[in-house]
Amino acid sequence: MEDAKPTKQSRLNGKEEAQPMKRNKQRVLMLSSRGVTSRMRHLMKDLECLLPHTKKDSKLDVKSQLYLLPELADLNNCNNCLFFEARRHEDLYLWAVKTPNGPSIRMHVQNIHTMDELKMTGNCLKGSRGLLSFDAAFDQDEHWRLTKELFTHIFGVPPGARRSKPFIDHILSFSILDGKIWFRNFQIMEKDPLQPEGPPTMSLVEIGPRFVLTPIKIFEGAFNGAVVYRNEEFIAPAKLRRAGPHTKMDRYRKKLFAAKERDERKAARALPEDEFSVPKVFG
Amino acid sequence: MGKALASAKLKAKPSSAKQLAQLKAKQAPKAKPVPVPVVEDAEESGSGSSESEDESRGEEESEIDEADGGVDQEGLKRLVDLLEDGEGLDEIAKAQLEALNNDEGSEDEDEDDSDDDEGGWEDEQAEEEQAQREEDEEGDEDESGSQEDAGDDDENMANAEEEAEDDKPRANPKAMKRMRELIQLDPTLPWTETLVTTWPETHEKIDPSDDLNREVSFYKQALQCAQKSKALAAKHSLPFTRPTDYFAEMVKSDIHMERVRSKLLDEAAAMKRSEEAKRQRDLKKYGKQVQVEKTKERAKNKKDILDKVASLKRKRAGGVDDLRDDEFDIALDETLKEDRPPPAKRGRAKGPEGKSRMSRSARDSKYHWGSGQAGGKHAKANNRESLDNFDYSRGRGGKGSSKGKGQGGGGPKAKKRLGKSRRHR
């Protein structure tokens, strides 16, 4: 939320007293529902240590009482909320919410890779402010624009956030591909590690985590409100699993169908009784 | 995973659509009646799990909401219609809005300030109205979400509800735009407040299942943005590069980074090892190939010679019979000479200039007639002395008593002849 109040700095600076400096003040409440798996929990942990302006809270017990969350955020002095909703111990949904008045975006999280994986070799200061990078597709549709704005609030570390450090050494990139948001986090290396004395060339090394978000719905309020956007292409993972090609039901149905067809075939192929058949001749 | 899921999604789409259609047909009469919560409640009361308790609590709530909203539901409906029409806003709506306003009080002070213009009114009204509407909808949402676990009937119900939702518009760009403008950060904020950069390109042309290209594209985006950001940071005099003597806690601990490094080293070592093994294998294969080729060549040569001999024999047999064996041999030699490598030189070895390596005197002493200890052609032949000499112990031939050669007089010069294996080294 923007704050028009004069900050400490501007008060100290006599010159800027006349025009109070505007600050970007964001705090994010981060919590999950009950029933998250370790991988989801680790993802949360990673995000928490990347974003020093988050406040982590304990798991929310009941998924149906999401209306509690804006209150909870308010209690924690937060104006954003990231809620990880786990379903069936396998599907993860992410609510990115601007509290208390909305909007809120519900997304499906896929392809989670956490920082623990040894493939990602980058590293960065804990609490350094990360750059945010969006691709041009975020400016094309209204719902993407809204998403971008919200992500700017949630994933951008405001200056002077508690526990934040003064230098910049990583970049969070959001890219839209295939109707999904792909999240990557890279370390910025300004020197070639092989030639530290050579000319400064910037290169990136992935730190992690990485995940893919599929927006499902955008609500007008915080965890409630009118649906202002709905992703038609999204099919709930449970439904997908149910519609999988090799369910037991399908196999059984196929078997039944085959048996029925076989019977019909048999009946159709039965020959009429021959005039020289044994019972006719000798009967 | 994402790939597989995406493709699965693509594949599954028609089937699920079909399912939906079936469900729709099944559920069409059921889905029409609006007061869902009541029906739900009746069903819920049957099951006694803890979840259903939560459920029913949520249920009560939504019912309460229903009751609240039930007072002027008609008006609300009209409002909804009007809103969905778009701009249209008439006195009735305004009046109702005011009534609602009195109920709810002022939520947002900024809003109230800007309420003078009609747009502001509309926003306010839309918000409140939608808040009302959504309370119902949220109830539905939650139900559909939590009931998915329950059973088939409930699932069908959920689907039916989704079907019912299908009638509503997919996206409401106007509302989204309004919301965005509401929450938007002040555009006059300096860049250092947000650190946001936008890449001017999109990833449209990338195939999402092509891992390498996709990651390269993301990398490109991040790199360009990082470079742009560095320039911007320099402009805003924001410290960017971390000085080398600045140490602080990192995101990944030293232990973790050590693990990462050791894994990298392990990988490199494994790669090296496998490459070495591959090289050795290739070498071995090559060596074997050479050997095989050699044996083949030898076999071929032999076969050629035999063929030639055979053909020559045939020629001779068919033609002139009166040739003698010697002539045949000569002819054979001549035939074979053509393709046989020049035979190793027989006879005495010649020096580089074609001269004999042995001098005249050496040859004379070796090949001359007459006997004598100096050698010569009859050096080994017995003479009188040797005939009488029965001393086998020394001298040439002394040892060869078994052969019965009592050759004496070997003299002091005669050396002991080594065994064959030691002579031909």
XYZ file of C-alpha atoms in Angstrom:
708
model
C 0.000 0.000 0.000
C 1.354 3.389 -0.715
C 1.887 5.550 2.175
C 1.721 9.267 1.926
C 3.053 9.820 5.409
C 6.451 11.401 5.644
C 8.946 8.724 6.462
C 11.764 8.884 8.910
C 14.223 9.526 6.168
C 12.346 12.357 4.631
C 11.832 13.887 8.042
C 15.516 13.777 8.606
C 16.110 15.314 5.244
C 15.047 18.860 5.704
C 14.816 19.498 1.995
C 12.222 16.911 1.262
C 10.005 17.918 4.107
C 7.824 19.901 1.772
C 6.993 16.993 -0.451
C 6.751 13.784 1.556
C 8.385 10.883 -0.184
C 6.083 8.091 -1.204
C 7.079 4.652 -0.155
C 6.172 1.247 -1.344
C 5.131 -0.554 1.798
C 4.277 -4.186 1.488
C 4.059 -7.004 3.936
C 2.967 -10.452 2.989
C 1.340 -13.007 5.184
C 2.366 -16.467 4.098
C 0.704 -19.591 5.293
C -0.554 -22.911 4.127
C -3.530 -25.065 4.709
C -3.323 -28.311 6.563
C -2.160 -31.301 4.570
C 0.806 -29.908 2.691
C 3.482 -32.349 1.685
C 7.123 -31.797 2.450
C 7.834 -30.562 -1.032
C 5.159 -27.895 -0.775
C 6.415 -26.940 2.651
C 9.936 -26.602 1.334
C 8.720 -24.401 -1.470
C 7.113 -22.172 1.117
C 10.292 -22.130 3.138
C 12.272 -21.114 0.076
C 9.925 -18.308 -0.762
C 10.005 -17.152 2.800
C 13.753 -16.859 2.844
C 13.765 -15.106 -0.520
C 11.172 -12.572 0.514
C 12.196 -10.882 3.745
C 8.988 -8.908 3.915
C 6.862 -11.984 4.520
C 5.395 -13.085 7.775
C 4.861 -16.748 8.104
C 1.947 -17.987 10.085
C 0.896 -21.404 11.234
C -1.164 -23.656 9.050
C -4.793 -22.857 8.624
C -6.882 -25.704 9.800
C -10.006 -25.406 7.742
C -10.051 -24.768 4.063
C -13.623 -23.626 4.060
C -12.985 -20.693 6.363
C -10.827 -18.618 4.149
C -12.670 -15.505 5.184
C -10.566 -15.629 8.330
C -7.471 -14.848 6.369
C -7.934 -11.125 5.731
C -8.442 -10.689 9.442
C -5.356 -12.703 10.158
C -3.386 -10.617 7.702
C -4.640 -7.506 9.384
C -3.565 -8.805 12.763
C -0.089 -9.311 11.351
C -0.007 -5.870 9.767
C 0.095 -7.444 6.343
C -1.527 -6.074 3.246
C -0.883 -9.096 1.050
C -1.383 -12.751 1.535
C 0.069 -15.835 -0.068
C -1.947 -18.858 0.886
C -0.901 -22.333 -0.150
C -3.871 -24.566 -0.307
C -3.095 -28.260 -0.505
C -5.760 -30.651 -1.647
C -5.656 -34.411 -1.395
C -2.011 -34.255 -0.388
C -1.009 -33.874 -3.997
C -2.465 -30.773 -5.570
C -1.265 -27.383 -4.527
C -3.139 -24.180 -5.127
C -1.773 -20.762 -4.450
C -3.876 -17.812 -3.508
C -2.222 -14.480 -4.143
C -4.386 -11.961 -2.403
C -4.409 -8.279 -1.756
C -6.045 -7.891 1.618
C -8.363 -6.597 2.834
C -10.213 -5.506 -0.298
C -8.974 -7.843 -2.961
C -8.441 -8.813 -5.638
C -7.383 -12.397 -5.175
C -5.977 -14.818 -7.709
C -6.199 -18.529 -7.312
C -3.573 -20.498 -9.128
C -2.612 -24.092 -9.525
C 1.020 -24.835 -8.732
C 2.854 -27.430 -10.753
C 6.410 -28.546 -11.404
C 7.766 -27.606 -8.044
C 11.534 -27.720 -7.676
C 12.879 -26.409 -4.428
C 16.226 -24.891 -3.597
C 17.318 -28.101 -1.916
C 17.901 -29.706 -5.242
C 21.564 -29.949 -6.005
C 21.082 -29.097 -9.641
C 20.622 -25.427 -8.903
C 24.042 -24.136 -8.097
C 23.425 -20.453 -7.502
C 23.314 -18.725 -4.181
C 22.449 -15.275 -2.974
C 22.343 -13.181 0.123
C 19.523 -14.034 2.415
C 17.174 -11.112 2.308
C 18.718 -9.193 -0.532
C 16.145 -7.446 -2.642
C 15.476 -9.385 -5.787
C 14.867 -7.774 -9.124
C 11.550 -8.581 -10.752
C 11.357 -9.379 -14.394
C 8.166 -9.807 -16.369
C 7.855 -10.542 -20.024
C 5.837 -8.467 -22.450
C 2.908 -10.885 -22.389
C 2.031 -9.536 -18.968
C 0.950 -6.306 -20.620
C -1.278 -7.874 -23.221
C -4.331 -9.036 -21.316
C -6.146 -7.385 -18.506
C -5.923 -10.353 -16.206
C -2.206 -10.640 -16.816
C -1.832 -6.959 -16.075
C -3.651 -7.416 -12.825
C -1.503 -10.410 -12.008
C 1.613 -8.441 -12.726
C 0.525 -5.658 -10.438
C -0.260 -8.071 -7.654
C 2.992 -9.966 -8.083
C 4.872 -6.695 -8.008
C 3.397 -6.110 -4.584
C 3.909 -9.588 -3.281
C 7.224 -10.669 -4.767
C 8.935 -7.302 -4.851
C 10.824 -6.638 -1.671
C 10.156 -3.080 -0.618
C 13.179 -0.985 0.252
C 13.986 -0.917 3.903
C 12.090 -4.099 4.604
C 13.053 -5.752 7.816
C 15.947 -8.169 7.393
C 16.594 -6.967 3.863
C 20.155 -6.398 2.726
C 21.450 -3.547 0.653
C 22.799 -5.234 -2.470
C 21.161 -6.836 -5.415
C 22.292 -10.254 -6.446
C 19.335 -12.170 -7.755
C 16.455 -11.785 -10.136
C 13.017 -13.344 -10.020
C 11.644 -13.853 -13.464
C 8.034 -14.414 -14.379
C 7.332 -15.590 -17.885
C 4.118 -16.477 -19.583
C 4.220 -19.545 -21.724
C 1.363 -21.788 -22.675
C -1.061 -19.764 -20.562
C 0.964 -20.403 -17.446
C 3.302 -18.338 -15.372
C 6.761 -19.827 -15.066
C 8.764 -18.728 -12.085
C 12.553 -18.772 -12.060
C 15.088 -17.312 -9.695
C 18.611 -16.559 -10.882
C 21.729 -15.383 -9.196
C 23.406 -12.478 -10.954
C 27.097 -13.082 -11.436
C 28.961 -10.024 -12.551
C 32.321 -11.674 -12.909
C 33.292 -14.672 -14.849
C 34.302 -17.187 -12.170
C 36.961 -18.587 -14.459
C 38.508 -15.211 -15.199
C 37.957 -12.945 -12.220
C 40.305 -10.345 -13.659
C 38.740 -10.325 -17.087
C 36.149 -7.863 -18.346
C 32.967 -7.868 -16.250
C 30.381 -9.939 -18.044
C 27.044 -10.609 -16.471
C 25.844 -14.159 -16.294
C 23.129 -15.936 -14.369
C 23.047 -19.097 -12.332
C 19.807 -20.560 -11.205
C 19.153 -20.575 -7.487
C 15.667 -21.996 -7.345
C 12.950 -22.620 -6.528
C 11.071 -23.047 -9.759
C 7.414 -23.651 -10.287
C 4.634 -23.081 -12.754
C 1.408 -21.299 -11.937
C -1.795 -21.732 -13.857
C -4.286 -19.010 -13.028
C -7.694 -20.450 -12.345
C -9.853 -17.626 -11.137
C -9.584 -14.044 -10.156
C -11.957 -12.874 -7.477
C -12.863 -9.354 -6.769
C -12.549 -9.494 -3.000
C -10.019 -11.032 -0.680
C -10.758 -14.753 -0.754
C -14.255 -13.920 -1.902
C -16.049 -11.712 -4.306
C -17.249 -11.909 -7.841
C -15.308 -13.989 -10.286
C -13.906 -11.478 -12.696
C -11.791 -13.935 -14.609
C -12.009 -17.623 -15.094
C -9.560 -19.759 -16.986
C -11.596 -21.957 -19.295
C -8.670 -24.109 -20.233
C -7.987 -25.138 -16.713
C -9.188 -28.581 -15.774
C -8.973 -29.524 -12.160
C -6.277 -32.139 -11.619
C -8.722 -34.385 -9.825
C -10.982 -34.327 -12.832
C -8.040 -35.065 -15.070
C -7.105 -38.017 -13.006
C -10.643 -39.230 -13.022
C -10.760 -38.924 -16.799
C -7.512 -40.800 -17.154
C -7.533 -43.401 -19.899
C -6.953 -46.493 -17.835
C -9.304 -46.363 -14.953
C -10.614 -49.584 -13.545
C -14.053 -48.576 -14.600
C -12.951 -48.220 -18.179
C -11.363 -51.619 -18.230
C -14.406 -53.246 -16.775
C -16.653 -51.478 -19.206
C -14.514 -52.578 -22.091
C -14.655 -56.141 -20.906
C -18.410 -56.056 -20.623
C -18.730 -54.527 -24.055
C -16.454 -57.141 -25.565
C -18.421 -59.968 -23.984
C -21.647 -58.564 -25.310
C -20.233 -58.175 -28.779
C -18.873 -61.681 -28.744
C -22.264 -63.074 -27.876
C -23.876 -61.127 -30.664
C -21.317 -62.314 -33.124
C -21.831 -65.873 -32.114
C -25.549 -65.578 -32.504
C -25.197 -64.024 -35.940
C -22.899 -66.727 -37.179
C -24.974 -69.679 -36.086
C -25.897 -71.760 -39.175
C -29.490 -72.907 -39.811
C -30.058 -76.587 -39.304
C -28.900 -78.589 -42.282
C -31.385 -80.813 -44.075
C -28.971 -83.712 -43.776
C -28.379 -83.211 -40.102
C -28.234 -86.295 -37.926
C -31.552 -85.790 -36.151
C -33.345 -85.153 -39.459
C -31.945 -88.180 -41.164
C -32.042 -90.652 -38.347
C -34.475 -89.019 -35.977
C 5.916 -33.411 -15.193
C 4.442 -30.203 -16.549
C 4.872 -31.394 -20.021
C 3.184 -34.670 -19.321
C 0.437 -32.945 -17.478
C -0.050 -30.432 -20.196
C -0.238 -33.009 -22.842
C -2.468 -35.113 -20.670
C -4.647 -32.111 -20.292
C -4.813 -31.649 -24.001
C -5.676 -35.241 -24.497
C -8.112 -35.365 -21.704
C -9.959 -32.273 -22.664
C -12.426 -33.730 -25.114
C -13.197 -36.660 -22.906
C -13.807 -34.520 -19.903
C -15.897 -32.209 -22.018
C -17.943 -35.204 -23.025
C -18.270 -36.195 -19.442
C -19.388 -32.752 -18.617
C -21.959 -32.884 -21.351
C -23.248 -36.159 -20.004
C -23.352 -34.792 -16.539
C -25.084 -31.739 -17.814
C -27.751 -33.835 -19.422
C -28.119 -35.804 -16.227
C -28.077 -32.882 -13.939
C -29.922 -30.339 -15.968
C -33.190 -30.569 -14.059
C -31.340 -30.742 -10.763
C -29.166 -27.780 -11.397
C -31.973 -25.376 -12.110
C -33.374 -24.823 -8.640
C -31.413 -21.958 -7.162
C -31.461 -22.470 -3.405
C -28.533 -24.797 -3.398
C -27.574 -24.494 0.239
C -30.824 -26.015 1.383
C -30.394 -29.062 -0.767
C -26.805 -29.328 0.295
C -27.734 -29.117 3.889
C -30.185 -31.915 3.622
C -27.555 -34.085 2.039
C -24.886 -33.087 4.421
C -26.871 -34.037 7.463
C -26.578 -37.639 6.381
C -22.818 -37.952 6.757
C -21.297 -37.607 10.177
C -17.597 -37.022 9.620
C -15.715 -34.095 11.083
C -15.380 -32.579 7.692
C -19.077 -32.577 7.284
C -19.248 -30.695 10.513
C -17.075 -27.995 9.113
C -19.138 -28.175 6.074
C -22.346 -27.691 7.886
C -20.871 -24.795 9.792
C -20.010 -23.179 6.497
C -23.471 -24.058 5.431
C -25.084 -22.265 8.271
C -23.104 -19.252 7.489
C -24.141 -19.193 3.912
C -27.664 -19.673 5.005
C -27.389 -16.711 7.231
C -26.052 -14.768 4.336
C -28.984 -15.957 2.355
C -31.280 -14.710 5.008
C -29.616 -11.332 5.054
C -29.677 -11.005 1.348
C -33.126 -12.488 1.050
C -34.732 -9.232 2.043
C -34.141 -7.517 -1.256
C -33.087 -10.342 -3.445
C -35.210 -9.132 -6.253
C -33.576 -5.792 -6.213
C -30.228 -7.395 -6.137
C -31.047 -9.479 -9.117
C -32.064 -6.429 -10.999
C -28.854 -4.775 -9.996
C -26.882 -7.674 -11.267
C -28.632 -7.489 -14.561
C -27.993 -3.843 -14.823
C -24.372 -4.256 -14.000
C -23.913 -6.933 -16.497
C -25.438 -4.747 -19.080
C -22.597 -2.377 -18.520
C -22.874 1.327 -18.017
C -26.578 1.602 -17.360
C -27.269 3.029 -13.946
C -30.607 4.455 -13.093
C -32.321 6.032 -10.131
C -33.582 2.797 -8.668
C -30.144 1.371 -8.576
C -28.811 4.500 -7.024
C -31.457 4.429 -4.397
C -30.732 0.836 -3.618
C -27.102 1.546 -3.555
C -27.649 4.251 -1.036
C -29.692 1.921 1.045
C -26.886 -0.561 0.935
C -24.401 2.123 1.726
C -26.224 2.930 4.884
C -26.025 -0.684 5.869
C -22.401 -1.232 5.207
C -20.962 2.078 6.233
C -17.867 3.384 4.605
C -15.171 0.860 4.058
C -12.681 2.867 2.222
C -12.056 6.500 2.877
C -10.324 7.121 -0.392
C -13.327 5.721 -2.105
C -15.623 8.057 -0.333
C -13.503 10.984 -1.315
C -13.724 10.156 -4.930
C -17.355 9.316 -4.880
C -18.403 12.596 -6.402
C -18.284 11.383 -9.947
C -20.561 8.752 -11.226
C -17.787 6.305 -11.977
C -16.953 6.189 -8.332
C -20.548 5.460 -7.481
C -20.675 2.723 -9.926
C -17.542 1.161 -8.582
C -18.785 1.297 -5.082
C -22.055 -0.159 -6.036
C -20.490 -2.871 -8.070
C -18.257 -3.808 -5.241
C -20.954 -4.097 -2.729
C -23.349 -5.825 -4.945
C -20.754 -8.294 -5.990
C -19.707 -8.827 -2.460
C -23.261 -9.854 -1.727
C -23.478 -12.056 -4.710
C -20.179 -13.613 -3.977
C -21.028 -14.619 -0.511
C -23.440 -17.002 -2.080
C -21.000 -18.016 -4.651
C -18.264 -18.565 -2.184
C -20.480 -20.882 -0.325
C -20.917 -22.851 -3.486
C -17.233 -22.793 -4.159
C -16.321 -24.164 -0.829
C -18.882 -26.814 -1.042
C -17.800 -27.935 -4.413
C -14.191 -27.939 -3.268
C -14.641 -29.945 -0.138
C -17.208 -32.255 -1.517
C -14.961 -33.469 -4.227
C -13.580 -36.002 -1.815
C -16.925 -37.203 -0.656
C -18.398 -39.382 -3.336
C -19.879 -39.709 -6.743
C -23.105 -37.938 -6.063
C -21.348 -35.007 -4.573
C -18.965 -34.853 -7.472
C -21.800 -34.759 -9.878
C -23.275 -32.024 -7.846
C -20.057 -30.067 -7.988
C -19.899 -30.508 -11.710
C -23.434 -29.408 -12.047
C -22.601 -26.302 -10.151
C -19.709 -25.652 -12.418
C -22.064 -26.074 -15.293
C -24.339 -23.528 -13.808
C -21.394 -21.174 -13.518
C -20.652 -21.620 -17.158
C -23.425 -19.264 -18.039
C -21.593 -16.411 -16.399
C -19.116 -14.383 -18.371
C -15.590 -15.716 -18.425
C -13.762 -12.501 -17.878
C -14.674 -9.048 -16.856
C -11.884 -6.814 -18.105
C -13.552 -3.676 -16.897
C -13.744 -4.883 -13.339
C -10.198 -6.112 -13.517
C -8.987 -2.824 -14.820
C -10.789 -0.991 -12.075
C -9.296 -3.265 -9.458
C -5.868 -2.846 -10.897
C -6.184 0.889 -10.797
C -7.344 0.653 -7.215
C -4.371 -1.271 -5.979
C -1.844 0.207 -8.353
C 1.295 1.687 -6.906
C 1.812 5.344 -7.522
C 3.376 5.639 -10.969
C 5.529 8.467 -9.702
C 7.340 6.087 -7.385
C 11.001 5.825 -8.298
C 12.155 2.595 -9.824
C 14.108 1.681 -6.717
C 10.886 1.077 -4.830
C 9.764 -1.814 -6.955
C 12.777 -2.977 -8.994
C 10.430 -4.162 -11.725
C 11.653 -4.484 -15.282
C 9.757 -5.713 -18.266
C 11.262 -7.703 -21.047
C 10.040 -6.314 -24.374
C 9.562 -9.754 -25.925
C 7.342 -12.714 -25.240
C 7.914 -16.434 -25.163
C 5.096 -17.137 -27.564
C 7.135 -19.013 -30.106
C 8.730 -21.368 -27.617
C 7.472 -24.892 -27.413
C 6.709 -25.463 -23.731
C 7.781 -29.068 -23.894
C 11.167 -28.214 -25.336
C 13.070 -27.938 -22.086
C 16.301 -26.532 -23.370
C 14.906 -23.788 -25.565
C 12.386 -22.829 -22.940
C 14.998 -22.420 -20.249
C 17.259 -20.537 -22.605
C 14.434 -18.170 -23.344
C 13.762 -17.590 -19.659
C 17.448 -17.067 -19.110
C 17.559 -14.512 -21.872
C 14.680 -12.642 -20.341
C 16.262 -12.601 -16.905
C 19.670 -11.632 -18.225
C 18.421 -8.719 -20.268
C 16.313 -7.515 -17.393
C 19.247 -7.809 -15.019
C 21.429 -5.772 -17.317
C 18.753 -3.153 -17.711
C 18.289 -3.093 -13.973
C 21.957 -2.599 -13.385
C 21.954 0.442 -15.602
C 18.862 1.736 -13.828
C 20.439 1.117 -10.446
C 23.483 3.065 -11.496
C 21.204 5.879 -12.567
C 19.366 5.884 -9.255
C 22.638 5.368 -7.353
C 21.309 2.221 -5.775
C 24.064 -0.094 -4.555
C 24.054 -3.082 -6.841
C 27.220 -5.131 -6.762
C 28.124 -6.714 -3.491
C 31.633 -5.789 -2.415
C 33.912 -8.751 -1.966
C 34.387 -8.098 1.720
C 30.692 -8.042 2.503
C 29.766 -11.287 4.164
C 26.336 -12.167 5.370
C 24.075 -15.124 5.672
C 23.273 -16.685 2.359
C 20.114 -18.343 1.174
C 21.874 -21.662 0.900
C 24.131 -22.686 3.730
C 27.797 -23.488 3.291
C 27.071 -27.130 3.945
C 24.537 -27.155 1.178
C 26.879 -25.389 -1.223
C 29.583 -27.877 -0.335
C 27.193 -30.638 -1.246
C 26.404 -28.915 -4.506
C 30.073 -28.589 -5.283
C 30.911 -32.146 -4.435
C 28.083 -33.282 -6.626
C 29.406 -31.194 -9.493
C 32.857 -32.642 -8.991
C 31.462 -36.127 -8.832
C 29.623 -35.562 -12.029
C 32.706 -34.230 -13.753
C 34.744 -37.177 -12.527
C 32.111 -39.638 -13.643
C 32.022 -38.019 -17.050
C 35.764 -38.200 -17.351
C 35.771 -41.800 -16.284
C 33.139 -42.786 -18.764
C 34.937 -40.964 -21.528
C 38.169 -42.735 -20.740
C 36.376 -46.057 -20.718
C 34.825 -45.232 -24.036
C 38.189 -44.362 -25.516
C 39.667 -47.609 -24.294
C 36.792 -49.524 -25.745
C 37.271 -47.825 -29.081
C 40.977 -48.530 -29.061
C 40.367 -52.143 -28.284
C 37.853 -52.364 -31.024
C 40.293 -50.750 -33.435
C 43.115 -53.086 -32.485
C 40.946 -56.057 -32.996
C 39.848 -54.713 -36.333
C 43.435 -54.406 -37.463
C 44.146 -57.944 -36.406
C 41.112 -59.272 -38.162
C 42.070 -57.418 -41.301
C 45.505 -58.870 -41.258
C 44.286 -62.425 -40.916
C 41.803 -61.788 -43.655
C 44.478 -60.476 -45.911
C 46.637 -63.464 -45.257
C 43.783 -65.813 -45.982
C 43.060 -63.924 -49.148
C 46.618 -64.102 -50.342
C 46.719 -67.781 -49.735
C 43.495 -68.271 -51.567
C 44.731 -66.244 -54.512
C 47.810 -68.340 -54.817
C 45.854 -71.534 -54.629
C 43.458 -70.249 -57.246
C 46.245 -69.382 -59.542
C 47.854 -72.755 -59.125
C 44.551 -74.421 -59.807
C 43.875 -72.342 -62.895
C 47.326 -73.009 -64.190
C 46.862 -76.687 -63.643
C 43.602 -76.574 -65.520
C 45.212 -74.703 -68.366
C 47.926 -77.244 -68.605
C 45.590 -80.167 -68.323
C 43.410 -78.872 -71.159
C 46.312 -77.930 -73.472
C 49.697 -79.335 -74.048
C 50.339 -82.552 -72.170
C 53.856 -83.133 -73.105
C 55.278 -80.547 -70.748
C 57.372 -81.968 -68.101
C 57.079 -81.298 -64.435
C 59.962 -78.939 -64.312
C 58.463 -76.754 -66.939
C 55.250 -76.634 -65.046
C 57.100 -75.521 -61.989
C 58.809 -72.788 -63.900
C 55.559 -71.602 -65.350
C 54.042 -71.616 -61.900
C 56.892 -69.605 -60.552
C 56.513 -67.119 -63.303
C 52.796 -66.768 -62.687
C 53.191 -66.316 -59.011
C 56.088 -63.956 -59.375
C 53.840 -61.287 -60.742
C 51.893 -60.674 -57.614
C 54.066 -62.095 -54.937
C 56.049 -59.552 -53.001
C 59.702 -59.743 -53.879
C 60.983 -62.662 -51.926
C 63.422 -62.127 -49.164
C 66.851 -62.280 -50.632
C 68.459 -65.608 -50.416
C 72.057 -66.303 -50.517
C 74.643 -64.156 -49.120
C 73.824 -60.901 -47.697
C 75.130 -57.992 -49.605
C 76.221 -54.732 -48.308
C 74.657 -51.501 -49.139
C 76.685 -51.026 -52.292
C 75.946 -54.465 -53.538
C 79.312 -55.688 -52.465
C 79.699 -58.887 -50.572
C 79.909 -58.419 -46.893
C 82.630 -61.013 -46.631
C 86.052 -60.211 -47.795
C 87.890 -62.332 -50.275
C 90.190 -63.761 -47.657
C 87.339 -64.636 -45.349
C 85.565 -66.362 -48.147
C 88.710 -68.177 -49.099
C 89.309 -69.391 -45.640
C 85.746 -70.513 -45.284
C 85.212 -72.197 -48.579
C 88.616 -73.305 -49.682
C 89.496 -76.814 -50.423
C 91.805 -78.769 -48.282
C 91.707 -79.524 -44.643
C 93.229 -77.779 -41.749
C 92.314 -76.160 -38.555
C 91.720 -72.902 -40.251
C 88.538 -74.321 -41.591
C 87.652 -74.875 -45.122
C 85.391 -77.276 -46.744
C 86.905 -80.288 -45.155
C 87.411 -78.837 -41.765
C 84.977 -81.253 -40.296
C 86.240 -84.280 -42.092
C 88.347 -86.709 -40.145
C 91.991 -86.977 -40.691
C 94.452 -89.317 -39.248
C 94.891 -87.474 -36.030
C 91.298 -87.182 -35.302
C 90.734 -90.755 -36.160
C 93.095 -91.846 -33.451
C 91.915 -89.395 -30.896
C 89.517 -90.836 -28.408
C 89.522 -87.949 -26.032
C 85.937 -86.791 -25.993
C 86.308 -84.275 -23.276
C 87.372 -81.316 -25.250
C 87.587 -80.113 -28.638
C 85.202 -80.152 -31.420
C 83.053 -83.201 -31.680
C 84.326 -84.478 -28.386
C 81.038 -84.025 -26.868
C 79.097 -85.630 -29.570
C 80.149 -89.096 -28.528
C 76.682 -90.399 -29.030
C 76.999 -89.666 -32.680
C 80.100 -91.666 -32.712
C 82.113 -88.873 -34.043
C 85.365 -88.979 -32.317
C 86.631 -85.819 -33.646
C 89.596 -84.623 -31.801
C 91.962 -81.865 -31.973
C 89.536 -79.142 -31.438
C 92.330 -77.058 -30.133
C 92.208 -74.257 -27.710
C 90.413 -72.009 -30.132
C 87.340 -74.136 -30.381
C 84.513 -72.726 -28.347
C 81.798 -74.691 -26.760
C 78.760 -74.487 -28.982
C 75.721 -73.263 -27.198
C 72.394 -75.019 -27.318
C 70.030 -74.175 -30.125
C 67.651 -72.153 -28.048
C 70.470 -70.024 -26.850
C 72.091 -69.719 -30.204
C 69.002 -68.344 -31.896
C 67.970 -65.532 -29.852
